[in-house]
Amino acid sequence: MTAVLVPLVVLLPMLGAATALILGRHRRAQMAVGTAVLAAVAVIAAVLLVAVDTTGPAVVYLGGWDAPWGITLVVDRLSAIMLLISAIMLLVVLVYSVGQGIADQHRETPVSIFHPSYLILSAGVFNAFIAGDLFNLYVGFEILLAASYVLLTLGGTGERIRSGVTYIITSLVSSLFFLSAIALTYGATGTANIAQLSVRLAELPQDVQLILHLLLLMAFGIKAAVFPLSFWLPDSYPTAPAPVTAVFAGLLTKVGVYAIIRTETVIFTDSDVSTLLVVVGGLTMLIGILGALTQADIKRLLSFTLVSHIGYMIFGIGLSTVLGLTATIYYVVHHITVQTALFLTTGLIERIGGATSITRLAGLLKASPLLGVLFFIPAMNLGGIPPFSGFLGKAGLFLAGAEATGAGATPVGPGPSAPEWLIWVVIAAGAATSLITLYALTRFWNMAFWRGRDELEGYESVLLGSVLEAPEGATVTATRTAPVLMITATAALVAVTVCLTVFAGPLFDLAGRAAEGLADPSIYVSIVFPEGVR
């Protein structure tokens, strides 16, 4: 039964996209198809998560061709977790976009284009999470890249076209690195199957392993927006419609993080770059959040915080311990939901306040107390205020770092190799990043929500002394009502972020079981090759 469900997470969105395209003149039918497909995928993902958590990973050999000759799909606990949280997030954002489209006569998200592209994007994301070989992973990336370019440039404004060109050029460079790495890896080992690579790469000389390792990390680092490969993100995401920005910010970078986890835990079991990852993680935290401090526009501010918080995940992966990986998996789920919720709330702020810059926003708390709550909860969560999931995730990562400096850590792959002093420095950087995040979001809250509308004209404050408007950013002054569907979808996602706190214990336990499964790559190999690697 499980084997039948696995291909459906990709097949259903593909068929849904084709159906939506055929129904281009029937808006309600298109919206119904998109919603039904993603709801079905969410249910399938939940069933798969329960199944693999109780009975073990599921493997499907498409066309009856056994690995490594055919296409192999693998769903373990990590894949199932990512499938479920992604399906939930994509469904919620789709409901939000439906509400926005109905209210605005689909000016921002033309149904005939938006829904097929959105479902294609979903299929690419799901395909990446269950890919059992590097080339199929590459195909997943390319599917979502093609769809994301269409979504990013919806409306055809000059600003969006420029951002789209930046995004696609950067993505193509990343794809070039990825494809080159696959070609070189295949040339060196004779396979692109992830399980088989886990065995064959360990037989290569260390310098060859390192070259292939760094090439893959370069490709995935660009997609995950890891410093110094994150320069493209703040200028690409904020210009898109609110639902598109929310999906991009919440999910697409996590596909790159997922690929890095697979690379470090399964593929390169004998090549250690832990120190590099810890350093890059710390720099990503600090550089990203310092960029956020100078932003007046909430979209750009959140884009920079997105970059900075990717650093926490890279740090957790670089620790190369079970506890570090456990905290990373939990933090990935937390960040997908919280970052998406913040961008959806930003879309509501733009509608109700008529702008997204703190130099032109005021009185929002009085205008919409519910909006104030919807922004405040995920903002405090992202800032790491206890007892929210942001605090729990960061505390888990810091505890994992402290454990890695001792002798009791359970290693993943080659094991921890980063110097103890470096780990403590990055922990301090993580704590500072959390405080600065809290300051940046609190500043926006004070200016946009707490400040009275009558104070806006000529208002002076030290909080505004160092902020800059978005380059070439258009001034938005029109206010609109917020449809019930948009508010409901945002509230639902904010509720999910609260659930991550309420059910943190079981979720950490689930993440821990996923991390333990990744700690021993032979488990993954034996699932794909039950009779041994040929």
Short mmCIF file of C-alpha atoms in Angstrom, two decimals:
data_model
loop_
_atom_site.label_atom_id
_atom_site.label_comp_id
_atom_site.label_asym_id
_atom_site.label_seq_id
_atom_site.Cartn_x
_atom_site.Cartn_y
_atom_site.Cartn_z
CA MET A 1 0.00 0.00 0.00
CA THR A 2 2.78 2.43 0.93
CA ALA A 3 4.59 1.74 -2.35
CA VAL A 4 1.47 2.77 -4.27
CA LEU A 5 1.22 6.08 -2.42
CA VAL A 6 4.83 7.25 -2.92
CA PRO A 7 4.66 8.15 -6.66
CA LEU A 8 1.30 9.89 -6.13
CA VAL A 9 2.89 12.84 -4.32
CA VAL A 10 4.47 13.82 -7.65
CA LEU A 11 1.94 12.37 -10.06
CA LEU A 12 -1.12 14.09 -8.57
CA PRO A 13 0.30 17.65 -8.82
CA MET A 14 1.45 16.93 -12.39
CA LEU A 15 -1.99 15.69 -13.41
CA GLY A 16 -3.57 18.55 -11.50
CA ALA A 17 -1.42 21.06 -13.39
CA ALA A 18 -2.47 19.55 -16.73
CA THR A 19 -6.12 19.61 -15.69
CA ALA A 20 -5.87 23.20 -14.47
CA LEU A 21 -4.32 24.22 -17.77
CA ILE A 22 -7.16 22.60 -19.70
CA LEU A 23 -9.64 24.41 -17.46
CA GLY A 24 -8.05 27.78 -18.17
CA ARG A 25 -11.39 29.49 -18.83
CA HIS A 26 -13.04 28.08 -15.70
CA ARG A 27 -11.60 29.83 -12.68
CA ARG A 28 -13.60 28.10 -9.98
CA ALA A 29 -12.80 24.67 -11.43
CA GLN A 30 -9.09 25.50 -11.50
CA MET A 31 -9.13 26.63 -7.90
CA ALA A 32 -11.02 23.50 -6.87
CA VAL A 33 -8.53 21.25 -8.67
CA GLY A 34 -5.49 22.91 -7.08
CA THR A 35 -6.97 22.80 -3.58
CA ALA A 36 -8.13 19.20 -3.90
CA VAL A 37 -4.77 18.00 -5.23
CA LEU A 38 -2.72 19.59 -2.46
CA ALA A 39 -5.19 18.43 0.20
CA ALA A 40 -4.85 14.88 -1.16
CA VAL A 41 -1.05 15.12 -1.12
CA ALA A 42 -1.14 16.35 2.49
CA VAL A 43 -3.24 13.32 3.48
CA ILE A 44 -0.91 10.97 1.58
CA ALA A 45 2.14 12.57 3.23
CA ALA A 46 0.57 12.08 6.68
CA VAL A 47 -0.11 8.41 5.92
CA LEU A 48 3.44 7.94 4.64
CA LEU A 49 4.90 9.57 7.75
CA VAL A 50 2.98 7.24 10.05
CA ALA A 51 3.90 4.24 7.89
CA VAL A 52 7.64 4.88 7.66
CA ASP A 53 7.84 5.83 11.33
CA THR A 54 6.31 2.51 12.37
CA THR A 55 7.47 0.05 9.71
CA GLY A 56 10.55 1.66 8.18
CA PRO A 57 11.40 3.52 4.94
CA ALA A 58 9.50 2.86 1.72
CA VAL A 59 11.25 2.29 -1.61
CA VAL A 60 9.65 2.25 -5.07
CA TYR A 61 11.40 1.13 -8.25
CA LEU A 62 9.55 2.80 -11.12
CA GLY A 63 8.86 0.63 -14.15
CA GLY A 64 10.01 -2.48 -12.33
CA TRP A 65 13.66 -1.57 -12.89
CA ASP A 66 15.69 -2.28 -9.77
CA ALA A 67 18.31 0.17 -8.53
CA PRO A 68 20.59 1.46 -9.87
CA TRP A 69 19.22 0.97 -13.40
CA GLY A 70 15.81 2.56 -12.93
CA ILE A 71 14.36 5.54 -11.11
CA THR A 72 14.29 4.92 -7.38
CA LEU A 73 12.00 6.79 -5.00
CA VAL A 74 12.82 6.64 -1.30
CA VAL A 75 10.71 7.89 1.61
CA ASP A 76 12.28 7.74 5.06
CA ARG A 77 11.32 9.76 8.14
CA LEU A 78 13.14 12.90 6.93
CA SER A 79 11.49 12.75 3.49
CA ALA A 80 8.06 12.14 5.03
CA ILE A 81 8.43 15.05 7.46
CA MET A 82 9.42 17.38 4.63
CA LEU A 83 6.57 16.13 2.43
CA LEU A 84 3.96 16.70 5.12
CA ILE A 85 5.02 20.18 6.25
CA SER A 86 5.51 21.28 2.61
CA ALA A 87 2.09 20.00 1.54
CA ILE A 88 0.40 21.76 4.47
CA MET A 89 2.21 25.01 3.74
CA LEU A 90 1.50 24.86 -0.01
CA LEU A 91 -2.19 24.16 0.66
CA VAL A 92 -2.54 27.06 3.11
CA VAL A 93 -0.81 29.49 0.74
CA LEU A 94 -3.00 28.33 -2.13
CA VAL A 95 -6.13 29.07 -0.08
CA TYR A 96 -4.64 32.50 0.72
CA SER A 97 -3.99 33.15 -2.98
CA VAL A 98 -7.53 32.09 -3.89
CA GLY A 99 -8.90 34.66 -1.44
CA GLN A 100 -6.59 37.33 -2.83
CA GLY A 101 -7.46 36.44 -6.41
CA ILE A 102 -11.21 36.60 -5.84
CA ALA A 103 -10.90 39.99 -4.14
CA ASP A 104 -8.60 41.48 -6.78
CA GLN A 105 -10.16 39.88 -9.87
CA HIS A 106 -6.96 37.81 -10.25
CA ARG A 107 -4.78 40.75 -11.25
CA GLU A 108 -1.86 39.61 -9.09
CA THR A 109 -2.29 35.86 -9.63
CA PRO A 110 -3.96 35.17 -13.01
CA VAL A 111 -5.68 31.82 -12.50
CA SER A 112 -4.98 30.40 -15.96
CA ILE A 113 -1.24 30.82 -15.33
CA PHE A 114 -0.94 30.72 -11.56
CA HIS A 115 -2.56 27.40 -10.67
CA PRO A 116 -0.80 25.18 -13.24
CA SER A 117 2.56 26.79 -12.40
CA TYR A 118 1.91 26.46 -8.67
CA LEU A 119 1.13 22.75 -9.00
CA ILE A 120 4.20 22.18 -11.17
CA LEU A 121 6.29 23.91 -8.51
CA SER A 122 4.74 21.61 -5.89
CA ALA A 123 5.54 18.53 -7.97
CA GLY A 124 9.19 19.62 -8.29
CA VAL A 125 9.48 20.16 -4.54
CA PHE A 126 7.93 16.78 -3.71
CA ASN A 127 10.07 15.03 -6.31
CA ALA A 128 13.23 16.47 -4.75
CA PHE A 129 12.28 15.13 -1.32
CA ILE A 130 11.79 11.53 -2.50
CA ALA A 131 14.53 11.32 -5.16
CA GLY A 132 16.76 8.28 -4.73
CA ASP A 133 19.42 9.39 -7.19
CA LEU A 134 21.22 12.63 -7.91
CA PHE A 135 19.86 13.04 -11.43
CA ASN A 136 16.26 12.69 -10.29
CA LEU A 137 17.04 15.26 -7.59
CA TYR A 138 18.37 17.53 -10.34
CA VAL A 139 15.15 17.01 -12.31
CA GLY A 140 13.14 18.05 -9.25
CA PHE A 141 15.19 21.24 -8.95
CA GLU A 142 14.70 22.04 -12.63
CA ILE A 143 10.95 21.47 -12.46
CA LEU A 144 10.54 23.88 -9.59
CA LEU A 145 12.95 26.35 -11.24
CA ALA A 146 10.86 26.51 -14.43
CA ALA A 147 7.66 27.04 -12.46
CA SER A 148 9.19 29.50 -10.01
CA TYR A 149 10.37 31.81 -12.79
CA VAL A 150 6.80 32.03 -14.11
CA LEU A 151 5.43 32.71 -10.62
CA LEU A 152 8.11 35.26 -9.80
CA THR A 153 7.35 37.38 -12.87
CA LEU A 154 3.53 37.31 -12.65
CA GLY A 155 2.15 40.67 -13.64
CA GLY A 156 5.07 41.44 -15.95
CA THR A 157 6.16 44.65 -14.17
CA GLY A 158 9.68 45.91 -14.81
CA GLU A 159 10.66 45.34 -11.19
CA ARG A 160 9.49 41.72 -11.26
CA ILE A 161 11.16 41.00 -14.59
CA ARG A 162 14.49 42.34 -13.27
CA SER A 163 14.16 40.25 -10.11
CA GLY A 164 13.19 37.22 -12.16
CA VAL A 165 16.23 37.58 -14.40
CA THR A 166 18.51 37.77 -11.34
CA TYR A 167 16.82 34.73 -9.86
CA ILE A 168 16.94 32.58 -12.98
CA ILE A 169 20.56 33.44 -13.82
CA THR A 170 21.61 32.53 -10.29
CA SER A 171 19.55 29.33 -10.40
CA LEU A 172 21.03 28.35 -13.75
CA VAL A 173 24.53 28.82 -12.37
CA SER A 174 23.57 26.60 -9.46
CA SER A 175 22.15 24.02 -11.87
CA LEU A 176 25.38 24.14 -13.89
CA PHE A 177 27.40 23.33 -10.76
CA PHE A 178 24.96 20.57 -9.87
CA LEU A 179 24.98 19.00 -13.35
CA SER A 180 28.77 19.20 -13.51
CA ALA A 181 29.02 17.52 -10.11
CA ILE A 182 26.68 14.74 -11.26
CA ALA A 183 28.72 14.19 -14.44
CA LEU A 184 32.03 14.08 -12.56
CA THR A 185 30.56 11.84 -9.86
CA TYR A 186 29.17 9.45 -12.44
CA GLY A 187 32.48 9.44 -14.27
CA ALA A 188 34.35 8.60 -11.06
CA THR A 189 31.92 6.01 -9.68
CA GLY A 190 29.76 4.80 -12.57
CA THR A 191 26.51 5.64 -10.77
CA ALA A 192 24.26 8.50 -9.67
CA ASN A 193 22.21 6.40 -7.23
CA ILE A 194 22.51 7.94 -3.76
CA ALA A 195 22.70 4.60 -1.91
CA GLN A 196 25.32 3.24 -4.27
CA LEU A 197 27.31 6.47 -4.08
CA SER A 198 27.43 6.07 -0.31
CA VAL A 199 29.58 3.00 -0.83
CA ARG A 200 31.55 3.82 -3.98
CA LEU A 201 32.60 7.37 -3.10
CA ALA A 202 34.31 6.10 0.05
CA GLU A 203 36.63 4.08 -2.22
CA LEU A 204 37.91 7.18 -4.05
CA PRO A 205 41.00 9.17 -2.99
CA GLN A 206 40.29 11.86 -0.40
CA ASP A 207 41.15 14.74 -2.73
CA VAL A 208 38.73 13.48 -5.40
CA GLN A 209 36.00 13.10 -2.76
CA LEU A 210 36.64 16.63 -1.54
CA ILE A 211 36.33 18.15 -5.03
CA LEU A 212 33.04 16.37 -5.72
CA HIS A 213 31.82 17.21 -2.23
CA LEU A 214 32.50 20.93 -2.59
CA LEU A 215 30.90 21.05 -6.05
CA LEU A 216 27.65 19.64 -4.70
CA LEU A 217 27.76 21.93 -1.68
CA MET A 218 28.29 24.90 -4.00
CA ALA A 219 25.18 23.98 -5.99
CA PHE A 220 23.02 23.35 -2.94
CA GLY A 221 24.45 26.36 -1.10
CA ILE A 222 23.23 28.71 -3.84
CA LYS A 223 19.74 27.20 -3.70
CA ALA A 224 19.71 27.38 0.10
CA ALA A 225 20.99 31.01 0.06
CA VAL A 226 24.04 30.27 2.21
CA PHE A 227 26.59 33.10 2.60
CA PRO A 228 28.42 34.15 0.43
CA LEU A 229 26.04 32.62 -2.13
CA SER A 230 22.96 34.44 -0.79
CA PHE A 231 23.42 37.81 -2.55
CA TRP A 232 20.57 37.14 -4.98
CA LEU A 233 17.76 36.44 -2.52
CA PRO A 234 16.87 39.85 -0.96
CA ASP A 235 16.44 41.43 -4.40
CA SER A 236 14.50 38.50 -5.91
CA TYR A 237 11.78 37.47 -3.47
CA PRO A 238 10.20 40.75 -2.21
CA THR A 239 8.90 41.89 -5.61
CA ALA A 240 6.61 38.90 -6.24
CA PRO A 241 2.93 38.68 -5.18
CA ALA A 242 2.50 37.87 -1.47
CA PRO A 243 1.56 34.17 -1.93
CA VAL A 244 4.52 33.57 -4.23
CA THR A 245 6.96 35.32 -1.91
CA ALA A 246 5.62 33.27 1.01
CA VAL A 247 6.19 29.97 -0.81
CA PHE A 248 9.64 30.96 -2.02
CA ALA A 249 10.79 32.22 1.37
CA GLY A 250 9.28 29.42 3.39
CA LEU A 251 10.03 26.42 1.22
CA LEU A 252 12.41 26.73 -1.72
CA THR A 253 15.54 27.44 0.31
CA LYS A 254 14.70 24.42 2.52
CA VAL A 255 14.91 22.15 -0.51
CA GLY A 256 18.56 23.18 -0.73
CA VAL A 257 19.01 22.55 3.02
CA TYR A 258 17.41 19.11 2.61
CA ALA A 259 19.86 18.30 -0.20
CA ILE A 260 22.78 19.35 2.01
CA ILE A 261 21.53 17.03 4.78
CA ARG A 262 21.43 14.12 2.31
CA THR A 263 24.88 15.01 1.03
CA GLU A 264 26.43 15.07 4.49
CA THR A 265 24.70 12.05 5.98
CA VAL A 266 24.39 9.55 3.13
CA ILE A 267 26.51 10.41 0.12
CA PHE A 268 29.85 11.57 1.54
CA THR A 269 30.33 9.28 4.52
CA ASP A 270 34.13 9.51 4.44
CA SER A 271 34.67 13.19 3.55
CA ASP A 272 34.54 15.71 6.37
CA VAL A 273 33.76 19.39 5.80
CA SER A 274 32.21 19.99 9.22
CA THR A 275 34.49 22.91 10.06
CA LEU A 276 33.62 24.65 6.80
CA LEU A 277 29.89 24.22 7.43
CA VAL A 278 30.15 25.57 10.98
CA VAL A 279 32.06 28.64 9.76
CA VAL A 280 29.65 29.25 6.89
CA GLY A 281 26.69 28.78 9.21
CA GLY A 282 28.00 31.43 11.62
CA LEU A 283 28.76 33.91 8.83
CA THR A 284 25.35 33.36 7.25
CA MET A 285 23.68 34.17 10.57
CA LEU A 286 25.58 37.41 11.14
CA ILE A 287 25.77 38.81 7.61
CA GLY A 288 22.08 38.12 6.99
CA ILE A 289 20.83 39.75 10.16
CA LEU A 290 23.10 42.79 9.80
CA GLY A 291 21.53 43.33 6.39
CA ALA A 292 18.08 43.15 7.99
CA LEU A 293 18.95 45.96 10.41
CA THR A 294 19.22 48.50 7.60
CA GLN A 295 15.89 47.71 5.92
CA ALA A 296 12.82 49.89 6.18
CA ASP A 297 10.68 47.62 4.00
CA ILE A 298 9.32 44.59 5.88
CA LYS A 299 9.58 42.34 2.79
CA ARG A 300 13.29 43.01 2.45
CA LEU A 301 13.78 42.81 6.21
CA LEU A 302 12.20 39.36 6.27
CA SER A 303 14.26 38.30 3.24
CA PHE A 304 17.45 39.12 5.12
CA THR A 305 16.23 37.32 8.25
CA LEU A 306 15.49 34.35 6.01
CA VAL A 307 19.14 34.28 4.96
CA SER A 308 20.38 34.65 8.54
CA HIS A 309 18.26 31.82 9.91
CA ILE A 310 19.44 29.43 7.21
CA GLY A 311 22.74 29.75 9.09
CA TYR A 312 21.26 27.98 12.12
CA MET A 313 20.44 24.95 9.96
CA ILE A 314 23.88 24.85 8.35
CA PHE A 315 25.46 25.09 11.80
CA GLY A 316 23.37 22.15 13.02
CA ILE A 317 24.37 20.06 10.01
CA GLY A 318 28.03 21.01 10.49
CA LEU A 319 28.01 19.68 14.07
CA SER A 320 27.74 16.16 12.59
CA THR A 321 25.98 14.75 15.63
CA VAL A 322 22.59 13.09 16.12
CA LEU A 323 21.44 15.85 18.48
CA GLY A 324 22.61 18.53 16.04
CA LEU A 325 20.71 16.88 13.20
CA THR A 326 17.63 16.42 15.40
CA ALA A 327 17.56 20.12 16.27
CA THR A 328 18.17 21.02 12.61
CA ILE A 329 15.20 18.97 11.38
CA TYR A 330 12.95 20.55 14.00
CA TYR A 331 14.27 24.00 13.13
CA VAL A 332 13.64 23.45 9.41
CA VAL A 333 9.98 22.62 10.12
CA HIS A 334 9.72 25.62 12.46
CA HIS A 335 11.25 28.01 9.95
CA ILE A 336 9.11 26.85 7.03
CA THR A 337 5.93 27.62 8.94
CA VAL A 338 7.02 30.79 10.74
CA GLN A 339 8.66 32.46 7.75
CA THR A 340 5.70 31.66 5.53
CA ALA A 341 3.26 32.99 8.14
CA LEU A 342 5.21 36.24 8.38
CA PHE A 343 5.16 36.78 4.62
CA LEU A 344 1.43 36.04 4.46
CA THR A 345 0.89 38.56 7.24
CA THR A 346 2.99 41.03 5.29
CA GLY A 347 0.57 40.64 2.40
CA LEU A 348 -2.26 41.59 4.77
CA ILE A 349 -0.25 44.55 6.08
CA GLU A 350 0.20 45.81 2.54
CA ARG A 351 -3.52 45.58 1.87
CA ILE A 352 -4.71 47.20 5.10
CA GLY A 353 -1.89 49.73 5.58
CA GLY A 354 -1.27 50.52 1.92
CA ALA A 355 2.51 50.09 2.23
CA THR A 356 5.22 47.77 3.54
CA SER A 357 7.73 50.37 4.75
CA ILE A 358 7.93 51.58 8.35
CA THR A 359 8.34 55.12 7.05
CA ARG A 360 4.75 55.01 5.69
CA LEU A 361 2.97 52.67 8.10
CA ALA A 362 1.27 53.55 11.40
CA GLY A 363 -1.84 52.80 13.41
CA LEU A 364 -2.26 49.22 12.23
CA LEU A 365 -3.05 47.89 15.70
CA LYS A 366 -6.07 50.17 15.94
CA ALA A 367 -7.08 49.52 12.34
CA SER A 368 -6.91 45.72 12.73
CA PRO A 369 -6.16 44.18 16.14
CA LEU A 370 -6.36 40.68 14.61
CA LEU A 371 -3.60 41.57 12.15
CA GLY A 372 -1.51 42.75 15.09
CA VAL A 373 -1.87 39.34 16.73
CA LEU A 374 -1.17 37.47 13.49
CA PHE A 375 2.09 39.39 13.03
CA PHE A 376 3.13 39.44 16.69
CA ILE A 377 3.04 35.67 17.31
CA PRO A 378 5.31 34.54 14.43
CA ALA A 379 7.54 37.62 14.90
CA MET A 380 8.20 36.70 18.53
CA ASN A 381 8.61 33.09 17.44
CA LEU A 382 11.25 33.97 14.86
CA GLY A 383 13.00 36.17 17.42
CA GLY A 384 13.35 33.20 19.75
CA ILE A 385 11.17 34.33 22.64
CA PRO A 386 10.33 31.44 25.01
CA PRO A 387 8.36 29.23 24.96
CA PHE A 388 7.88 29.42 21.18
CA SER A 389 9.33 26.85 18.77
CA GLY A 390 11.98 29.35 17.64
CA PHE A 391 13.40 29.39 21.17
CA LEU A 392 13.16 25.60 21.48
CA GLY A 393 14.87 25.03 18.12
CA LYS A 394 17.70 27.44 18.88
CA ALA A 395 18.11 25.98 22.38
CA GLY A 396 18.34 22.53 20.82
CA LEU A 397 21.02 23.69 18.41
CA PHE A 398 23.01 25.42 21.15
CA LEU A 399 22.79 22.32 23.39
CA ALA A 400 23.92 20.19 20.45
CA GLY A 401 26.88 22.54 19.98
CA ALA A 402 27.78 22.27 23.65
CA GLU A 403 27.48 18.47 23.47
CA ALA A 404 29.72 18.38 20.37
CA THR A 405 32.52 20.03 22.35
CA GLY A 406 32.45 17.15 24.85
CA ALA A 407 32.90 13.42 24.56
CA GLY A 408 29.29 12.19 24.73
CA ALA A 409 28.04 13.21 21.29
CA THR A 410 26.76 10.52 18.92
CA PRO A 411 28.48 11.20 15.59
CA VAL A 412 26.89 11.34 12.15
CA GLY A 413 29.23 10.37 9.30
CA PRO A 414 32.91 11.08 10.05
CA GLY A 415 31.89 12.75 13.30
CA PRO A 416 32.49 16.22 14.77
CA SER A 417 35.75 17.82 13.68
CA ALA A 418 35.17 21.57 14.18
CA PRO A 419 37.37 23.04 16.94
CA GLU A 420 35.64 23.54 20.27
CA TRP A 421 36.38 27.27 20.35
CA LEU A 422 34.83 27.71 16.90
CA ILE A 423 31.61 26.00 17.97
CA TRP A 424 31.34 28.28 21.01
CA VAL A 425 31.94 31.34 18.84
CA VAL A 426 29.13 30.32 16.47
CA ILE A 427 26.82 29.62 19.42
CA ALA A 428 27.49 33.19 20.59
CA ALA A 429 26.83 34.44 17.05
CA GLY A 430 23.55 32.51 17.04
CA ALA A 431 22.47 34.09 20.31
CA ALA A 432 23.36 37.56 19.00
CA THR A 433 21.50 36.90 15.75
CA SER A 434 18.39 35.93 17.70
CA LEU A 435 18.50 39.14 19.73
CA ILE A 436 19.06 41.30 16.65
CA THR A 437 16.17 39.53 14.89
CA LEU A 438 13.97 40.34 17.85
CA TYR A 439 15.09 43.97 17.78
CA ALA A 440 14.46 44.36 14.02
CA LEU A 441 10.96 42.86 14.21
CA THR A 442 10.08 44.78 17.39
CA ARG A 443 11.17 48.01 15.69
CA PHE A 444 8.80 47.29 12.83
CA TRP A 445 6.01 46.48 15.29
CA ASN A 446 6.50 49.76 17.15
CA MET A 447 6.50 51.84 13.99
CA ALA A 448 3.74 50.08 12.05
CA PHE A 449 1.37 48.90 14.77
CA TRP A 450 1.93 50.83 17.99
CA ARG A 451 2.59 54.31 16.57
CA GLY A 452 -0.55 56.36 16.03
CA ARG A 453 -1.67 57.25 12.53
CA ASP A 454 -1.63 60.95 13.45
CA GLU A 455 2.09 60.70 14.29
CA LEU A 456 3.14 59.52 10.82
CA GLU A 457 3.71 62.90 9.16
CA GLY A 458 7.17 64.20 10.01
CA TYR A 459 7.76 61.53 12.64
CA GLU A 460 11.34 61.36 13.93
CA SER A 461 12.85 58.49 15.89
CA VAL A 462 16.23 56.88 16.46
CA LEU A 463 14.57 53.66 15.26
CA LEU A 464 14.38 55.18 11.77
CA GLY A 465 17.86 56.64 11.74
CA SER A 466 19.63 53.72 10.08
CA VAL A 467 16.99 52.23 7.78
CA LEU A 468 16.95 52.46 4.00
CA GLU A 469 14.15 52.09 1.50
CA ALA A 470 14.30 49.32 -1.07
CA PRO A 471 16.34 50.35 -4.14
CA GLU A 472 14.01 51.36 -6.94
CA GLY A 473 11.10 50.30 -4.75
CA ALA A 474 7.68 51.53 -5.77
CA THR A 475 5.61 53.49 -3.27
CA VAL A 476 2.31 51.77 -2.50
CA THR A 477 -0.43 53.97 -1.11
CA ALA A 478 -3.70 52.21 -1.98
CA THR A 479 -5.45 50.37 0.83
CA ARG A 480 -7.77 47.41 0.29
CA THR A 481 -9.89 45.15 2.44
CA ALA A 482 -8.53 41.80 3.57
CA PRO A 483 -10.75 38.91 2.40
CA VAL A 484 -11.84 36.30 4.92
CA LEU A 485 -9.99 33.53 3.09
CA MET A 486 -6.69 35.41 3.33
CA ILE A 487 -7.13 36.04 7.05
CA THR A 488 -8.30 32.46 7.68
CA ALA A 489 -5.35 30.93 5.85
CA THR A 490 -2.88 33.16 7.69
CA ALA A 491 -4.50 32.39 11.05
CA ALA A 492 -4.37 28.66 10.27
CA LEU A 493 -0.63 28.81 9.57
CA VAL A 494 -0.02 30.88 12.70
CA ALA A 495 -1.92 28.17 14.59
CA VAL A 496 0.44 25.58 13.11
CA THR A 497 3.40 27.55 14.46
CA VAL A 498 1.79 27.46 17.90
CA CYS A 499 1.26 23.70 17.57
CA LEU A 500 5.01 23.31 16.96
CA THR A 501 5.44 24.70 20.48
CA VAL A 502 2.60 22.79 22.15
CA PHE A 503 3.69 19.47 20.64
CA ALA A 504 7.42 20.15 20.71
CA GLY A 505 8.13 16.98 22.72
CA PRO A 506 6.66 14.48 20.23
CA LEU A 507 8.04 16.47 17.30
CA PHE A 508 11.55 16.45 18.76
CA ASP A 509 11.21 12.71 19.33
CA LEU A 510 10.18 12.22 15.70
CA ALA A 511 13.07 14.40 14.52
CA GLY A 512 15.38 12.38 16.76
CA ARG A 513 14.27 9.11 15.16
CA ALA A 514 14.81 10.65 11.73
CA ALA A 515 18.31 11.78 12.76
CA GLU A 516 19.18 8.34 14.16
CA GLY A 517 18.16 6.80 10.84
CA LEU A 518 20.49 9.21 9.05
CA ALA A 519 23.36 8.60 11.47
CA ASP A 520 24.02 5.18 9.95
CA PRO A 521 24.08 5.45 6.13
CA SER A 522 24.15 1.65 5.84
CA ILE A 523 20.44 1.70 6.79
CA TYR A 524 19.63 3.79 3.71
CA VAL A 525 21.84 1.55 1.54
CA SER A 526 20.23 -1.68 2.80
CA ILE A 527 16.74 -0.30 2.12
CA VAL A 528 17.53 0.47 -1.52
CA PHE A 529 19.72 -2.61 -2.02
CA PRO A 530 18.27 -5.32 0.24
CA GLU A 531 20.49 -7.93 -1.36
CA GLY A 532 23.63 -5.81 -1.14
CA VAL A 533 25.19 -3.17 -3.38
CA ARG A 534 26.19 -4.51 -6.78
#
